[in-house]
Amino acid sequence: MTLQTNHACWTIADVVSTIPTEAATPSAEVLLATHAPLRITRHEAIARGSGPTIIDEQTVLEEFLEREPTKGILVAPVVGESGTGKSHLVRWVHANLVSKAPGNVPRHIIYLRKTDTSLKNVVERLLVGQQGPQFDEIRNKLDTLGASVSQETMEGRILDSLAEALENHEVTGTTRILTGVSGLALFFRDPLFREHLRREGSFVQRRARHALHGRAVDEADIPLEFTAEELPLDIVDFASVLDAAAATQKIFRLVSTNANLQNAAVEMVNELLHVAVTRAVGLSVGDISQAFLQMRANLLGDEIILLIEDVALIQGVRRDLLDAIVEPAEDQGTVKYATVRTMMAVTSGYYNETLPETFRYRAEASGPRYQVDMDLANLEEDEDFFADFVGRYLNAARVGKEALEAAAPNIPNPCHKCPFMGPCHATFGHDSEEHGLYPYNKVAVRRVVQTLADSRPDGARTFNPRRVLAKGVRDALREGAGQITGGQFPPAEFLGGSNLSGLPTLPLGVRAKIEADLPEKDAGRAISLLTFWGDAGKKTIPSDLFRAFSQESFAEISTDDAVAPPLPDQDPIGSAPQRVSPYSPALVKKLKAIDLWSAGEATLAHNIASDLRSIVREALLAKVVWLAPLIKDPDSATINKAIKNSAYSISIAHAGENVLGTSPVLTIPRSAVMGQLFTGLLLLEAGHAQDAGSALASLDALVTAAVPAAQQAILKEYDAVDAVIVDVATSLLVGAARCGQLPSSPKDVDLLEAVLWAPNLDVERADAPSRTVAWLAAHQSYIKTRPAVVKNFVARVGAAQGVTGAVYGIDVARLLPLLRTAWKQAKSPTAESLVLPAWAKESERLSKDLKRAAAAQVAYWSDLVERAHVHLPAGSTWSETLDVLTSTFTVASQASLVIHPNMPALQAGLQEARAFEGRSVADVAKVLTQVAGLPQGSDPSRLIGIEVGGDLSRVVAMLEQSAKWVDNGLEIAKGNDDDDTTLEDKLQVAIDDLRAIVDEYTPDTDQQEQTFDGAGAEHV
């Protein structure tokens, strides 16, 4: 017979109906059909002299029913952590009691289920069958709950009852301040604090809901108690305490600043809570106790069997009920009450720390305590036990709820009718009753139990049946049905992966080889299969098992060349006995940590992660070369800022990092391949190169992929990314233009020369005499800072010899496109809001000082040009103008007209003026015309920076001085009494010559000699 392939022998509906997560939800038939024997530790009272004993549930049942009560009382606490089977045992006892023939003594069974958890339901079940005024009164009081009493009303009642209880509570010592009308009660009466205590999700809200509707499905089986977090000390985050009454503010200040008072407050509230809840539901303290005692009196001669699935159920009436069930049946030799046998499930912490000491003392004196926590120290020896536990539920899932209930008390076994039974049981195994374990085998069941176990503080693990059933059976079958038929079972990260520290994992080399040889979608599934069904590689998996899951390719996984040095307590698949490690204990510890990290079992320790980051970072930086782009090598400070030796730059997954919001240049995932690389790197570092395998090659491949990101990070820190280069180039181009170093329509070569322009500070501008003091000062300040900026800029676009060498070449191919972009930006409004590195900001600020000085410079030039035009003949050349002036002064000299105190000096000045740049007036006038043509609001500073009008101020001075002395000579001539007209005639001739120049001159654009534009000959 062949083995099944991709076959699910169950339905999802049957899985859900037969494998619940809570013991109270299945029918009795399903419960008994799925129940597997338990291992229970019986603890007798110390006085009885016997130590802990391992017993089964049948023994528990017999002891519970047959043990002689102590004064009519027998309490059997079933103690354990959440999910360990406490409620299941109580439920199983009830199912057997119902099916068991009654004994000689009539039994009155009261069963408090998890499904009936409202206070009203609990009390009604406690008093079921009892009639009389006392019982009717209680029922009448509770009838309003859930009907006329709303959630909001119940919250208010609980707050009022707590306040009243606190006001009347009497204590001694320093905690007295918490009682009375000015104590804690104010928190529960003050409107501001009441509203805060009733906020969504608060204790008061949950406690009121519990009283009205019972325990929520997903609520822990630990009674609701007030905690320090529930104290309204965080009210300051939601409201102003100043809005509360003065007395409330005072107690708030006292409690919020005193940890001891806070602890005392929590203890006090919890002590009074049961009283407050009892009164909130309309009962008085003692009502339930007296009613239960009356019931015991009514049932005298019977036995009351009280089964409590969850001690959290009796909140609100806890103290009353506990007092009543441990009340002795005899009083001075007279039997007054019926015997009460109580079995109650309770968590270890609640039993030891919260149950009233008197109750616990009487309970332990009356009978044993049963501990259901099961240690997994001998898991392999208990393999059959866990196979039986899981096997019965797997069988129930195949049978289905209706068939189980119909066949009860018999339990059908579908495997007996399955055509695949023989090969399936041979491949996957079965439990002691021949229930097939498919899709598990015994090894996988054991691994499931381990994976879903509870971990104690001492490192030990305890069996958690609820979690195994919920995740390992119900969820695995429900989700696995489709996965199996689709050939995708088991999935990667099965049951969350091997995420519990200390569980064996596949050897690192095997996992790395699987990741390297198989596609990502298959690698995780192969690891799950080998880990769970193959005992982390220690057991050989039959080829038929691979075939059943349609995973034949996984059977061919070879471990012969899986490189990973075995650790002292770890064997590769099929290896010989363990070898003695040649490594130091410290190195072994690190290698084990990496192995656990790679398997998903642990976070990588900080010190190991730090060492590995340093190695990876060094290898990464060694791969970074500055040829594309071509820049001067950044200094070490820049590199250290850009590529930090921390998780901010080299991130290792699951290494306890806090890198949210950052962008590491390299993120190393958690995987077996990375674990193998890390192992090799540490081995190399420790001098074990022979065991490191291909670690160096793997490291090279890892960092090579991160080189572009590393380069970009360094370029950004170095201020060498294209965006920064463009902004700095824009600043330099605008600055050059403001200094007259860039044409208005530049070519590429002009842009290149302008951006690299580093002025010679020792050379004065030729037009300095025609510049304002403010413009010259701004210019001088700017050009002092510019060379350093240009040097920094060049280092980011050129090559140099090492970090300290000068730049010897520019990457023009990269730079020119950036300069074109920068020039476009320079002509746009964004040029005024550049994002510049620190080394370029001061220069940009001083460049803007030139812009601010431009208006005054334009005004200064305009004044000089206007004054020059007053005296200059339109269209005349500077030399012609000087000729006329010289002729005029010569005539005056010949006529002995003293128009100047030192006529030779005047003549010499005219001769010196012939060396002036005669075109200064016209050139400046042209610039001013361009400025005038700019759109309103435009920046004129880039037009007036050109070196122009060097002799403008001297030309104007000469013209104005000459005009003065000519006017003076004419006045002298007119005032002379001599009738000789010779002088007048000669002067007239000179003036006529000047007029002729004006009248007859036709501008010639090709002439070599510079000419003037303007008027003023008439005045001359």
PDB file of C-alpha atoms in Angstrom, residues 68 79 157 236 240 388-390 407 444 464 473 490 558 562 575 619 636 642 652 711 755 791 794 807 855 951 997:
ATOM      1  CA  GLU A  68     -13.017  11.643  54.854  1.00  0.00           C
ATOM      2  CA  VAL A  79      -3.152  24.829  41.299  1.00  0.00           C
ATOM      3  CA  ARG A 157     -22.158  52.184  42.215  1.00  0.00           C
ATOM      4  CA  VAL A 236      -2.139  65.027  34.801  1.00  0.00           C
ATOM      5  CA  SER A 240      -5.626  69.703  35.142  1.00  0.00           C
ATOM      6  CA  ASP A 388      -0.950  10.107  23.641  1.00  0.00           C
ATOM      7  CA  PHE A 389      -2.022  13.629  24.599  1.00  0.00           C
ATOM      8  CA  VAL A 390      -1.858  14.982  21.037  1.00  0.00           C
ATOM      9  CA  ALA A 407     -20.630   6.841  19.712  1.00  0.00           C
ATOM     10  CA  ALA A 444       7.533  16.705  15.951  1.00  0.00           C
ATOM     11  CA  ASN A 464       1.140  24.190  28.641  1.00  0.00           C
ATOM     12  CA  VAL A 473      -3.110  21.148  17.132  1.00  0.00           C
ATOM     13  CA  PRO A 490       4.982  22.730   6.886  1.00  0.00           C
ATOM     14  CA  SER A 558      23.262  17.144   1.702  1.00  0.00           C
ATOM     15  CA  ALA A 562      27.982  22.370   4.871  1.00  0.00           C
ATOM     16  CA  SER A 575      28.100  13.075  12.589  1.00  0.00           C
ATOM     17  CA  ALA A 619      35.843  45.877   4.769  1.00  0.00           C
ATOM     18  CA  SER A 636      38.784  60.391   8.509  1.00  0.00           C
ATOM     19  CA  ALA A 642      29.174  59.356   7.474  1.00  0.00           C
ATOM     20  CA  ILE A 652      22.316  43.864  12.209  1.00  0.00           C
ATOM     21  CA  GLN A 711      29.644  56.436  -1.137  1.00  0.00           C
ATOM     22  CA  VAL A 755      33.338  79.233 -10.491  1.00  0.00           C
ATOM     23  CA  LYS A 791      39.472  75.349  -2.482  1.00  0.00           C
ATOM     24  CA  VAL A 794      37.536  72.035  -5.979  1.00  0.00           C
ATOM     25  CA  VAL A 807      43.925  68.970  -6.237  1.00  0.00           C
ATOM     26  CA  ALA A 855      22.041 100.758  -4.991  1.00  0.00           C
ATOM     27  CA  ASP A 951      39.035 107.297 -14.329  1.00  0.00           C
ATOM     28  CA  ILE A 997      33.853 120.003 -33.160  1.00  0.00           C
TER      29      ILE A 997
END
